[in-house]
Coordinates of C-alpha atoms in Angstrom, one line a residue:
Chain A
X27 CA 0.0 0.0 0.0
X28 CA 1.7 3.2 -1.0
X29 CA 1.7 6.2 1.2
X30 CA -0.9 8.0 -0.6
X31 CA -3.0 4.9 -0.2
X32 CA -2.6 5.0 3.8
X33 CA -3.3 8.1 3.6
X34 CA -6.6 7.8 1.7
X35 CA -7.7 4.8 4.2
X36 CA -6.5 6.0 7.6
X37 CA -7.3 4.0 10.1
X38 CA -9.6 5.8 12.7
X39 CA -8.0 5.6 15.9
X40 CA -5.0 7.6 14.2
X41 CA -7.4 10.7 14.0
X42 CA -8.5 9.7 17.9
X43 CA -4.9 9.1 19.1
X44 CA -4.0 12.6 17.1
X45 CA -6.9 14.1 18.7
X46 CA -6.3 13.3 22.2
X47 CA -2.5 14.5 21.5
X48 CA -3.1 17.8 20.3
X49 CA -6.2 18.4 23.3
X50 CA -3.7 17.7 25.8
X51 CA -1.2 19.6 24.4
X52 CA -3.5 22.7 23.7
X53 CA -5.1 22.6 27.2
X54 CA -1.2 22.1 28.9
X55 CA 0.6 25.0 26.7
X56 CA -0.4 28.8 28.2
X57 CA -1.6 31.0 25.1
X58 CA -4.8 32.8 25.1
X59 CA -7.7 32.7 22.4
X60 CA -8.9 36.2 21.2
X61 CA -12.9 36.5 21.6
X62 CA -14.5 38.4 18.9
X63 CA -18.1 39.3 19.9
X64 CA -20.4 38.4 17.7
X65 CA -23.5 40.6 17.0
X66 CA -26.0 37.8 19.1
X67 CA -24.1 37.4 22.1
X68 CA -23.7 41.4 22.3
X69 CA -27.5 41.9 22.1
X70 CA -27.7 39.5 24.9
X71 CA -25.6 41.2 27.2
X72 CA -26.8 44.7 26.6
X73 CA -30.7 43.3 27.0
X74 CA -29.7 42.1 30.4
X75 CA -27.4 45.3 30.8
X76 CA -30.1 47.8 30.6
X77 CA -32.0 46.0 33.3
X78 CA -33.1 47.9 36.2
X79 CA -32.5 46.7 39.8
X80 CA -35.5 44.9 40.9
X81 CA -36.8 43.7 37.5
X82 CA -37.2 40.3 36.6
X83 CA -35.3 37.8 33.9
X84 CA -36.6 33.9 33.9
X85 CA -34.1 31.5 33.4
X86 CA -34.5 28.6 31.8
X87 CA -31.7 26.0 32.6
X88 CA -32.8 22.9 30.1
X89 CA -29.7 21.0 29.9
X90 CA -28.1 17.9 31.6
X91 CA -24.8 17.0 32.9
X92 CA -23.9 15.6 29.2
X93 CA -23.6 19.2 27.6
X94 CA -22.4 20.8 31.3
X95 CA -18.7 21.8 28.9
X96 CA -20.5 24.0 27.0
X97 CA -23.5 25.3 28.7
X98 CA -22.5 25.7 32.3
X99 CA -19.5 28.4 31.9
X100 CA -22.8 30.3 29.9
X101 CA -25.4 29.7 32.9
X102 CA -22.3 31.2 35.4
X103 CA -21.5 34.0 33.7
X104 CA -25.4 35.4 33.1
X105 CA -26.0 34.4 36.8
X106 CA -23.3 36.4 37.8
X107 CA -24.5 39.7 35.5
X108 CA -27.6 39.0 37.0
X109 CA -26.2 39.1 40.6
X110 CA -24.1 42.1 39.9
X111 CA -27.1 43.7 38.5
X112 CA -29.9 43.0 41.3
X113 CA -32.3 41.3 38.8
X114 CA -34.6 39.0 40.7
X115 CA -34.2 35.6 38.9
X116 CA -36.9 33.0 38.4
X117 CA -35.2 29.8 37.6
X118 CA -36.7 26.5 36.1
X119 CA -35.2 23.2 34.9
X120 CA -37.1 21.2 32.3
X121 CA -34.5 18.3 31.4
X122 CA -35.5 15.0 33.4
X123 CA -31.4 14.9 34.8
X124 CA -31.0 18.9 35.0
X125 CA -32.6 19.5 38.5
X126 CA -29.8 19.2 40.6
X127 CA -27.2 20.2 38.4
X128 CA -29.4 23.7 37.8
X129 CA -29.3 24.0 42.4
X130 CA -26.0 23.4 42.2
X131 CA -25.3 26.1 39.7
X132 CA -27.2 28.9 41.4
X133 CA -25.1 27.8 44.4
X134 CA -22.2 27.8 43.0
X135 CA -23.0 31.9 41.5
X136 CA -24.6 32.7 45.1
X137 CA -20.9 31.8 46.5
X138 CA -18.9 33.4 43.9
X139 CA -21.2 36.6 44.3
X140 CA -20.4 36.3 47.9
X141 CA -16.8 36.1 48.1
X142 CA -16.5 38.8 45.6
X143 CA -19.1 41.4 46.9
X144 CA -19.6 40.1 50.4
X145 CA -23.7 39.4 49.5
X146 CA -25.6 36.3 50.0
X147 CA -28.2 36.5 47.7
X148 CA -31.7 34.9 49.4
X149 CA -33.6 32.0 47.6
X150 CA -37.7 33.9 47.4
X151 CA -35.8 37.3 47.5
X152 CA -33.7 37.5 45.1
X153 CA -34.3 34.3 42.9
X154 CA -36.9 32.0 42.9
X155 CA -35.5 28.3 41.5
X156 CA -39.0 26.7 41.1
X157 CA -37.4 22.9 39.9
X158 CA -38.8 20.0 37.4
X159 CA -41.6 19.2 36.2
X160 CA -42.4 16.5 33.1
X161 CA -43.9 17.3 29.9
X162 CA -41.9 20.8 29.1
X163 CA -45.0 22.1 26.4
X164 CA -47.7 22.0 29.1
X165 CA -45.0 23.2 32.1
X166 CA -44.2 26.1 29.3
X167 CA -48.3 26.8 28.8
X168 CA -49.0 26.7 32.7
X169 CA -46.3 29.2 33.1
X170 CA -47.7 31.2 30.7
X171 CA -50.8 31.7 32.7
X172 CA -49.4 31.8 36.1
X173 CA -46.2 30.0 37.5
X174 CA -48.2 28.5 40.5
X175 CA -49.7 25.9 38.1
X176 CA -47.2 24.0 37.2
X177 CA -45.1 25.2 40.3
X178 CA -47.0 25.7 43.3
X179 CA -43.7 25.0 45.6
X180 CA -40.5 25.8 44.6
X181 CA -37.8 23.5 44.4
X182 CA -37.0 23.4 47.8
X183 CA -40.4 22.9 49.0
X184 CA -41.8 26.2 49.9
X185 CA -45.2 27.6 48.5
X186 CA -44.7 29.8 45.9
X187 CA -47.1 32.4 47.6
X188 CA -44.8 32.3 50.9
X189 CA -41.8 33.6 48.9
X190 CA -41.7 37.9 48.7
X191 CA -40.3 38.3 45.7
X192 CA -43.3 36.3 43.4
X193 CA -46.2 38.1 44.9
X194 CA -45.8 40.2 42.0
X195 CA -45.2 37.8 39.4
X196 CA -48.1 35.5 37.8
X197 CA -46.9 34.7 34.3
X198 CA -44.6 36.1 31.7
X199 CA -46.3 39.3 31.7
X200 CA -44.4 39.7 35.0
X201 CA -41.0 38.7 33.5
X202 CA -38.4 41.4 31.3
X203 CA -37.8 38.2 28.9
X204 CA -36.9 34.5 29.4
X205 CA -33.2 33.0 28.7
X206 CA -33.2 29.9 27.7
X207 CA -29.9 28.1 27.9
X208 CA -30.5 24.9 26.4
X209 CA -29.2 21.2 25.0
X210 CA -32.7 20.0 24.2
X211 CA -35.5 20.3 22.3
X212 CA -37.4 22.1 25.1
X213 CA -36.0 25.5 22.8
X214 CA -38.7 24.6 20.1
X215 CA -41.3 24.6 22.7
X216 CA -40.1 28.4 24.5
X217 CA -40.0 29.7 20.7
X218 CA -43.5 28.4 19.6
X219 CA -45.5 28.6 22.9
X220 CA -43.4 31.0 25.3
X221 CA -42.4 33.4 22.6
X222 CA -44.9 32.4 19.9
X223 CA -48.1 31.9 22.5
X224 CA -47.3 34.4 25.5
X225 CA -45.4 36.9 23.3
X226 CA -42.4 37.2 25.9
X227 CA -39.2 38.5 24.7
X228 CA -37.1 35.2 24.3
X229 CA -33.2 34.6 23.9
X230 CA -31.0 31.2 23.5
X231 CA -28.1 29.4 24.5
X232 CA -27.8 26.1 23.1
X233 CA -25.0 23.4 22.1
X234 CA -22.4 24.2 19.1
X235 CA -24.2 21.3 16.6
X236 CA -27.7 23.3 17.7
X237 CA -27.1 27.0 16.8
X238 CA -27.4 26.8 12.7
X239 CA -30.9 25.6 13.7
X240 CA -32.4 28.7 15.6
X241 CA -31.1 31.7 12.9
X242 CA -34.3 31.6 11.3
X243 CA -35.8 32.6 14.5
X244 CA -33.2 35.3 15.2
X245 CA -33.8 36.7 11.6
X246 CA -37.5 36.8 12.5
X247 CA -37.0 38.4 15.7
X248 CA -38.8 35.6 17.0
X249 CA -35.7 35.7 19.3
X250 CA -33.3 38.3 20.6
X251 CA -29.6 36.6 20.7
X252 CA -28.0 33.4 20.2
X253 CA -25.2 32.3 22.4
X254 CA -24.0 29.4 20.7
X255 CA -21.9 26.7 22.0
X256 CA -18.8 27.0 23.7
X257 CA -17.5 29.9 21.8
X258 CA -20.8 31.8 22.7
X259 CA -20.0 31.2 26.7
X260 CA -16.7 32.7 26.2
X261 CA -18.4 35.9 24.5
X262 CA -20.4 36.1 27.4
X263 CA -17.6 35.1 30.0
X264 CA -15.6 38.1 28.1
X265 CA -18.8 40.5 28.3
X266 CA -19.2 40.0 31.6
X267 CA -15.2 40.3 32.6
X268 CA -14.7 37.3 33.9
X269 CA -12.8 35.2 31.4
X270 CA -12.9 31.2 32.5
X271 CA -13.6 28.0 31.6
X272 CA -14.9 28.9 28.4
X273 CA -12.3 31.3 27.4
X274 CA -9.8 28.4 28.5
X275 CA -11.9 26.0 26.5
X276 CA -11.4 28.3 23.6
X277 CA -8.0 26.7 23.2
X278 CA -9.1 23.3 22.9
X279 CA -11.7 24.0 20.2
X280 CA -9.5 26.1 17.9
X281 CA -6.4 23.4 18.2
X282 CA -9.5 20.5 17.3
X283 CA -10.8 22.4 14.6
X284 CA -7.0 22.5 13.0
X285 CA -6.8 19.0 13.5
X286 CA -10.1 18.3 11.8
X287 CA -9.0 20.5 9.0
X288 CA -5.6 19.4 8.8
X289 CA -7.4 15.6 8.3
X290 CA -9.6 17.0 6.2
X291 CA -6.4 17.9 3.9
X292 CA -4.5 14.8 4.1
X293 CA -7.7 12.5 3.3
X294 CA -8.1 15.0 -0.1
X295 CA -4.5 14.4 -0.6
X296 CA -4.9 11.0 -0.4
X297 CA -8.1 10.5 -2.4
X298 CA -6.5 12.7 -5.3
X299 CA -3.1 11.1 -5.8
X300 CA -5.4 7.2 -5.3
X301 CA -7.8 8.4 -8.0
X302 CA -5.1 9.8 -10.5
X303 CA -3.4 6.6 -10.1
X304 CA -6.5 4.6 -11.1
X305 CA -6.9 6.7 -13.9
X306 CA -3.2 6.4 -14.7
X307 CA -3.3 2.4 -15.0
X308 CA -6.6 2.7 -16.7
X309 CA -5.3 4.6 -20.0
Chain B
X10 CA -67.5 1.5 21.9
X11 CA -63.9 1.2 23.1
X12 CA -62.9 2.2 20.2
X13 CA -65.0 5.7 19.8
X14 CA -64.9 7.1 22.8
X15 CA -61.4 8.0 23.0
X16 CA -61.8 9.3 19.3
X17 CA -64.5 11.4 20.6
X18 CA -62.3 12.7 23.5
X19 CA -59.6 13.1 21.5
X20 CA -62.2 15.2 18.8
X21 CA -63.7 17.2 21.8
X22 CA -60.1 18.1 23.5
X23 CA -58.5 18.9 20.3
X24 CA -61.4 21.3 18.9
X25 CA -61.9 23.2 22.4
X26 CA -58.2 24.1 22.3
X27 CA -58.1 25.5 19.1
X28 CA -61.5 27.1 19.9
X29 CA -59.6 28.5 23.3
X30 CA -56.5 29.9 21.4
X31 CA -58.7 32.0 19.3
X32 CA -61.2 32.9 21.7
X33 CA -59.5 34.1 25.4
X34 CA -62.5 34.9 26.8
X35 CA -62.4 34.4 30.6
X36 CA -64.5 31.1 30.9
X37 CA -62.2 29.4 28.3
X38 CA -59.1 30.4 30.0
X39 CA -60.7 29.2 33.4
X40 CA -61.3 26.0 31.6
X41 CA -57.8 25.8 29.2
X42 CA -56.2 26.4 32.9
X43 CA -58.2 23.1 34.3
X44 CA -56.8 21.2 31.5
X45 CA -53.2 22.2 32.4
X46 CA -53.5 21.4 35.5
X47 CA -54.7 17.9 34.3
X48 CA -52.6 17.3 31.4
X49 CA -49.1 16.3 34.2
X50 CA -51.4 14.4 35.8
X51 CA -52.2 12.2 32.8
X52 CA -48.5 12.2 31.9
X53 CA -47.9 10.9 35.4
X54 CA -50.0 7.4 34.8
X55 CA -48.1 7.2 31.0
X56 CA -45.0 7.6 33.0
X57 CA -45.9 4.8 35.4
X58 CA -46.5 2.8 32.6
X59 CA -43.4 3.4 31.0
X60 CA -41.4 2.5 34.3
X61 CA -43.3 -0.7 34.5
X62 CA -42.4 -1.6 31.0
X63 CA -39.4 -0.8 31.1
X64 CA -38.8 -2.9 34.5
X65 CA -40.5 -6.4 32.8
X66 CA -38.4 -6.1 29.9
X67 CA -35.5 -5.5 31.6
X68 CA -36.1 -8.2 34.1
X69 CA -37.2 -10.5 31.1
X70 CA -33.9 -10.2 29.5
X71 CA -32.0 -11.0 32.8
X72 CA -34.4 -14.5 33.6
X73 CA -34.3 -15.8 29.7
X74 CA -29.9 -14.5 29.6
X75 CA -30.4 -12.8 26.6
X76 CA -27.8 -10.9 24.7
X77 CA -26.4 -8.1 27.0
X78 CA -28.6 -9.3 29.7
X79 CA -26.0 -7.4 32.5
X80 CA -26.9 -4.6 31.3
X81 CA -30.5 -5.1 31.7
X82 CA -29.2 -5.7 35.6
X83 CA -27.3 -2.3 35.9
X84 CA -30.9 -0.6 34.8
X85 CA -32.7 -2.1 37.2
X86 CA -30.1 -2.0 39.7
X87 CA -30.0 1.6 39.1
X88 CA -34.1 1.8 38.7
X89 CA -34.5 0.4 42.4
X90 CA -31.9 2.3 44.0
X91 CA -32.9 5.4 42.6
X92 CA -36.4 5.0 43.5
X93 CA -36.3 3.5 47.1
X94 CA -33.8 6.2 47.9
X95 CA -36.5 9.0 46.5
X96 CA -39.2 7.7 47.9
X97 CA -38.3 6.0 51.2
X98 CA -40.1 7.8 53.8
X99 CA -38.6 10.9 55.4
X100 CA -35.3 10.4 53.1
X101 CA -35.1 14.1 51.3
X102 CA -36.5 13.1 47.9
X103 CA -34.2 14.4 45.2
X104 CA -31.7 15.6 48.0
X105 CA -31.4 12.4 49.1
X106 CA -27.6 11.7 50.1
X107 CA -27.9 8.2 48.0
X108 CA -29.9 10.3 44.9
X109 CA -27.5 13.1 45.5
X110 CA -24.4 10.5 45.0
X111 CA -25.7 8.9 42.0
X112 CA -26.3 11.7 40.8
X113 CA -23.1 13.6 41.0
X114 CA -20.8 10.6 40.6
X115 CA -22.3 8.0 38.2
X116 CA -25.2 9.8 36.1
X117 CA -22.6 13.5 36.0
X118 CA -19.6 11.8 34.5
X119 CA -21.0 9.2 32.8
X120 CA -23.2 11.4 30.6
X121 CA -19.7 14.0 30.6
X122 CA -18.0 11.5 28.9
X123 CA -20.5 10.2 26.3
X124 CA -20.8 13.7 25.0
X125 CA -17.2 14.2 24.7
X126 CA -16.8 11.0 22.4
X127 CA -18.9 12.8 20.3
X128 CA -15.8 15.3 19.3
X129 CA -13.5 11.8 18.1
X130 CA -16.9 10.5 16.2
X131 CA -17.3 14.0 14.5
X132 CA -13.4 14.1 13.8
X133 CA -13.2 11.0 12.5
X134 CA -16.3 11.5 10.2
X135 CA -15.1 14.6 8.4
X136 CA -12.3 12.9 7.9
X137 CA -14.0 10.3 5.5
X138 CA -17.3 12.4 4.6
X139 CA -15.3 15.8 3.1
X140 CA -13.7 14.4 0.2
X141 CA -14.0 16.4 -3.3
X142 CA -15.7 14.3 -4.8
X143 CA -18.5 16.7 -7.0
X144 CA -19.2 19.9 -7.3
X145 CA -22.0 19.8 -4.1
X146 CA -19.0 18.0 -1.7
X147 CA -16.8 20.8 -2.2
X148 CA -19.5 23.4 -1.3
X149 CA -20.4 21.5 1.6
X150 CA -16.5 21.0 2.6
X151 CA -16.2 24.6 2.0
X152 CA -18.7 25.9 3.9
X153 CA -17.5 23.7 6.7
X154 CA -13.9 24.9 6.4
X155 CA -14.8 28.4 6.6
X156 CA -17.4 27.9 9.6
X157 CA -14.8 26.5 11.4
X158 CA -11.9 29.1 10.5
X159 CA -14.2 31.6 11.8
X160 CA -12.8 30.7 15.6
X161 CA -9.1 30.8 14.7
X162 CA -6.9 34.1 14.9
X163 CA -6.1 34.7 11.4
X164 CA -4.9 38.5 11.6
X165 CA -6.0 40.4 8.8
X166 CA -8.2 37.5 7.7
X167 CA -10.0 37.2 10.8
X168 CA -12.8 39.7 8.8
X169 CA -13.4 38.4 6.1
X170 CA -13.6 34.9 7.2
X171 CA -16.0 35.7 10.0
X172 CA -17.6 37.5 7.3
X173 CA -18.0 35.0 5.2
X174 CA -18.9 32.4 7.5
X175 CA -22.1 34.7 9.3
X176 CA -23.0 35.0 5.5
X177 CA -23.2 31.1 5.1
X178 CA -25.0 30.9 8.7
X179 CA -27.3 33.8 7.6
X180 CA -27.9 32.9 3.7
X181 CA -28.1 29.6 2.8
X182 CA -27.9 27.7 5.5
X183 CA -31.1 30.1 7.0
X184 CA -32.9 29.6 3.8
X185 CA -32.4 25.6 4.0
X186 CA -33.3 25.6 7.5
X187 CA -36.3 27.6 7.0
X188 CA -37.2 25.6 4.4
X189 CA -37.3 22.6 6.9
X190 CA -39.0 24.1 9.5
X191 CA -42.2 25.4 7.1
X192 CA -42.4 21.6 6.1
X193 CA -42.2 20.3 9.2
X194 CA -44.6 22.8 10.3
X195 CA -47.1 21.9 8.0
X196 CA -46.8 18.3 8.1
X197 CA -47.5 18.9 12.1
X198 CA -50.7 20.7 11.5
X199 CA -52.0 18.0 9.1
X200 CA -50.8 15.3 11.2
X201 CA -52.8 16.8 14.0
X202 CA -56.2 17.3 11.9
X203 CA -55.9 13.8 10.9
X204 CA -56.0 12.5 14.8
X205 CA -58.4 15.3 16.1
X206 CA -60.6 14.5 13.1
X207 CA -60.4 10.5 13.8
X208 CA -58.8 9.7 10.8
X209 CA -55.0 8.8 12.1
X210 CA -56.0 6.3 14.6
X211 CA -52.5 4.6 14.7
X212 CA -52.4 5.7 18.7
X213 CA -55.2 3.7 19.5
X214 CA -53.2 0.3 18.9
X215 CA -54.5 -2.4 17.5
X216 CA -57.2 -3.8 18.8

C-alpha cells in the first residue's frame, strides 16, 4: 500500500490518538484565544445590561450533565451579570437529569457573588429556583398563565405564595424576557409557545451542533440573541469580565478544529493522488 | 365502543383548544387552565407505565440470559436504587444523600463523557465524509472549512472569514433551514387534523 493509499484509508484511531495529542497539548501550553463578539451574544448582554434593579429575567436551565462543557461556563457568567445587576431571577429546569445540576449552579454563582461582593443572595428574594416538572410544552403553557400551576412549591419545597419576591409575578407578563440556555429540544417549545403563544421577549443558548438551527428565528426576531456553543460562553464570559472555563476552553476547540482540518487535507491528498493513479493504470 | 370514545375525547379536547386559542374569553381560559393542570397528571400514569415496561423487559432479558442481559441488571439495579432512595419515607426526595451520590458521581460523569466521544466520532467523520468528490461535496467542505476558520486568529483575515462564514449561517444555511421548519410545520398541522378529526387512529393500537 503506498503512502498516498494510507493516507486515503487511515485508520480511525490515528485521528482519535492525534486528537487526544493535540487536546492535551493545547489545554497544557499557556496561550490565550482572542474573543470576537459576535453581534447575538452582544445583544444579549446589553438586554440584560439595561435591566433595572429589581426587574425580573426567567431563566430557563434545560440541559443535563452531558452538555455541562458548553452550557455551564454560559449559565455562570449570566448568573453572575444577574447578581451584579440585582435582577430578581426566576429559575426553572425542564430536562428530566437537570434539576440538581441547575441547584448546584445557582449555588455555586450565590458563592462566587459572595466572596466577591460580600452578598448572600436569598432563595424567594432574590431568585426563585421553582425545579422539574415533566412534559416541558404543558409546564411552558402553565407558566404562561401563572407560574403556581405548574409550580405551586419551589424546588426546595416552599409555596410559591410564601416567597416575597413572586407576589408580583403571575406569568410572563411579569418577567423582562426569558433566557433559555438549552441542549434539548425544550427551545422549540419556548420559541412556539413561550415566545410564539405568551409573546415574551425570548433569547437562547444552546449546544455548538444546535445554533445553525435557531437563525431563522433570530432573523425573525422571533428571538433576541443566540449564544451558541462554547464559543458563545466565552463571549459572554468576556462581556461579563470574567474570562474562565470557556475562554480556556477556547483553546481546545481552535487546536480541534485544526486538526479536523488538517485531516480534512490529508484524506483530499490521499483521495487525489489514489484516484489519479486509477486513472493512470486505466489509459 | 372502546374504540369511539377515545376518538371522541380526543375530537372534543382537540377542537376546544383550538377554539380557546382563538377565543380568550375568561371562561375558556378558566377551563384551558383546568386542562393544564390535568394534562401532568395524565403524563404521570403514562409515566408509570413506561417504568413498569421498562422494569419487565428489563427483568425478562436477565431471567431468559439474553444478549447483554448485565446490562439489563445495571438498569434495574440503578431503577430500584434510585427509587427507594427518592421515595423511602422521610429520606429528602431528590436531595437524598444516595440520589445526591448517583447523581453527582455516576449519572454527571457518565453522561460528561458520552458527550465528549462525540468530538472523536465527528473528527473521524469529516475525515472520510469531506472528500472532493462533486461539485455539491466541495460546497459543503467549504462551507465547513470556513465555519470552522471563523474561531481561529487569522490576523488580517480574521474579517473576512467571520464575514463570510455569518453570511453562510445567515444565507443559505437560514434559507435551507427555513425551508425545513415550514415543512415540518405543515406536516405537524396535518398530522394533527388527521388525529383530532379521527382519521390517524395509529395511537389507539390495534385492537
Amino acid at each position: 500500500m503506498s503512502i498516498w493509499e494510507k493516507m486515503f484509508a487511515l485508520d480511525r484511531r490515528w485521528v482519535f490518538l492525534v486528537l487526544v495529542v493535540a487536546l492535551l497539548v493545547s489545554l497544557k501550553i499557556p496561550f490565550r484565544v482572542s474573543v470576537p463578539i459576535s453581534n447575538e451574544a452582544r445583544s444579549i448582554h446589553d438586554f440584560v445590561d439595561h435591566l433595572k434593579p429589581g426587574d425580573v429575567i426567567h431563566l430557563a436551565m434545560d440541559y443535563d450533565p452531558a452538555a455541562m462543557a458548553e452550557l455551564q461556563p454560559m449559565m455562570l457568567a449570566v448568573l453572575k451579570q444577574c447578581f451584579e445587576k440585582d435582577i430578581k431571577i426566576v429559575m426553572t429546569a425542564l430536562h428530566q437529569y437537570g434539576p440538581a445540576l441547575a441547584a448546584a449552579t445557582i449555588d455555586t454563582a450565590i458563592a462566587r457573588h459572595e466572596a466577591r461582593t460580600g452578598v448572600r443572595k436569598k432563595s424567594g428574594i432574590d431568585y426563585a429556583y421553582l425545579g422539574y416538572q415533566p412534559y416541558a410544552i404543558l409546564i411552558i403553557l402553565g407558566m404562561g398563565q401563572n407560574y403556581r400551576i405548574p409550580f405551586p412549591r419551589d424546588y426546595y419545597g416552599v409555596p410559591l405564595d410564601s416567597l416575597p419576591m413572586m407576589a408580583h409575578i403571575q406569568n410572563f407578563r411579569d418577567v423582562k424576557a426569558v433566557l433559555n440556555i438549552s441542549s434539548t429540544n425544550a427551545t422549540d417549545f419556548w420559541i412556539a409557545y413561550g415566545n410564539g403563544r405568551y409573546g415574551v421577549p425570548l433569547a437562547i443558548g444552546v449546544t455548538g451542533v444546535m445554533t445553525p438551527e435557531y437563525y431563522p428565528y433570530l432573523q425573525t426576531g422571533q428571538i433576541f440573541g443566540i449564544l451558541g456553543g462554547l464559543k458563545g460562553a466565552a463571549e459572554y464570559e468576556t462581556l461579563v469580565g470574567t474570562p474562565g472555563p470557556a475562554v480556556d476552553g477556547m483553546k481546545g476547540q481552535i487546536v480541534a478544529h485544526a486538526v479536523i482540518i488538517l485531516f480534512i487535507i490529508i484524506g483530499n491528498i490521499g483521495y487525489f493522488a489514489v484516484r489519479r493513479g486509477k486513472s493512470a493504470r486505466a489509459t | 365502543m372502546k374504540r369511539y370514545l377515545p376518538i371522541l375525547l380526543v375530537l372534543l379536547s382537540g377542537a376546544f383548544l383550538v377554539f380557546q386559542y382563538f377565543v380568550p374569553h375568561e371562561t375558556s381560559e378558566f377551563v384551558y387552565e383546568y386542562a393544564l393542570d390535568w394534562a401532568p397528571i395524565i403524563g404521570i400514569f403514562a409515566m408509570t407505565l413506561g417504568l413498569v415496561s421498562l422494569a419487565r423487559v428489563s427483568w425478562s432479558r436477565v431471567r431468559k440470559r439474553e444478549a447483554n442481559w448485565p446490562y439489563a441488571l445495571v438498569t434495574l439495579a440503578g431503577l430500584a436504587s434510585i427509587l427507594v432512595a427518592g421515595l423511602w419515607p422521610g429520606g429528602g426526595g431528590l436531595q437524598a444523600p444516595v440520589v445526591a451520590w448517583e447523581y453527582s458521581y455516576l449519572m454527571l460523569p457518565l453522561s460528561s463523557t458520552m458527550y465528549a466521544l462525540l468530538a472523536f466520532f465527528i473528527a473521524s467523520a469529516t475525515y472520510r465524509a469531506f472528500r472532493v468528490r462533486s461539485v455539491l461535496a466541495t460546497l459543503l467542505l467549504l462551507a465547513a472549512v470556513i465555519v470552522m476558520l471563523r474561531f481561529f486568529p487569522l490576523g488580517p483575515l480574521t474579517g473576512p472569514i467571520g464575514g463570510m462564514a455569518d453570511w453562510i449561517l445567515y444565507v443559505p444555511n437560514l434559507a435551507a433551514k427555513r425551508a425545513i421548519l415550514i415543512g415540518v410545520g405543515l406536516g405537524v398541522v396535518a398530522t394533527a387534523m388527521k388525529i383530532v378529526l379521527g382519521i390517524e387512529r395509529s395511537y389507539l393500537g390495534r385492537d
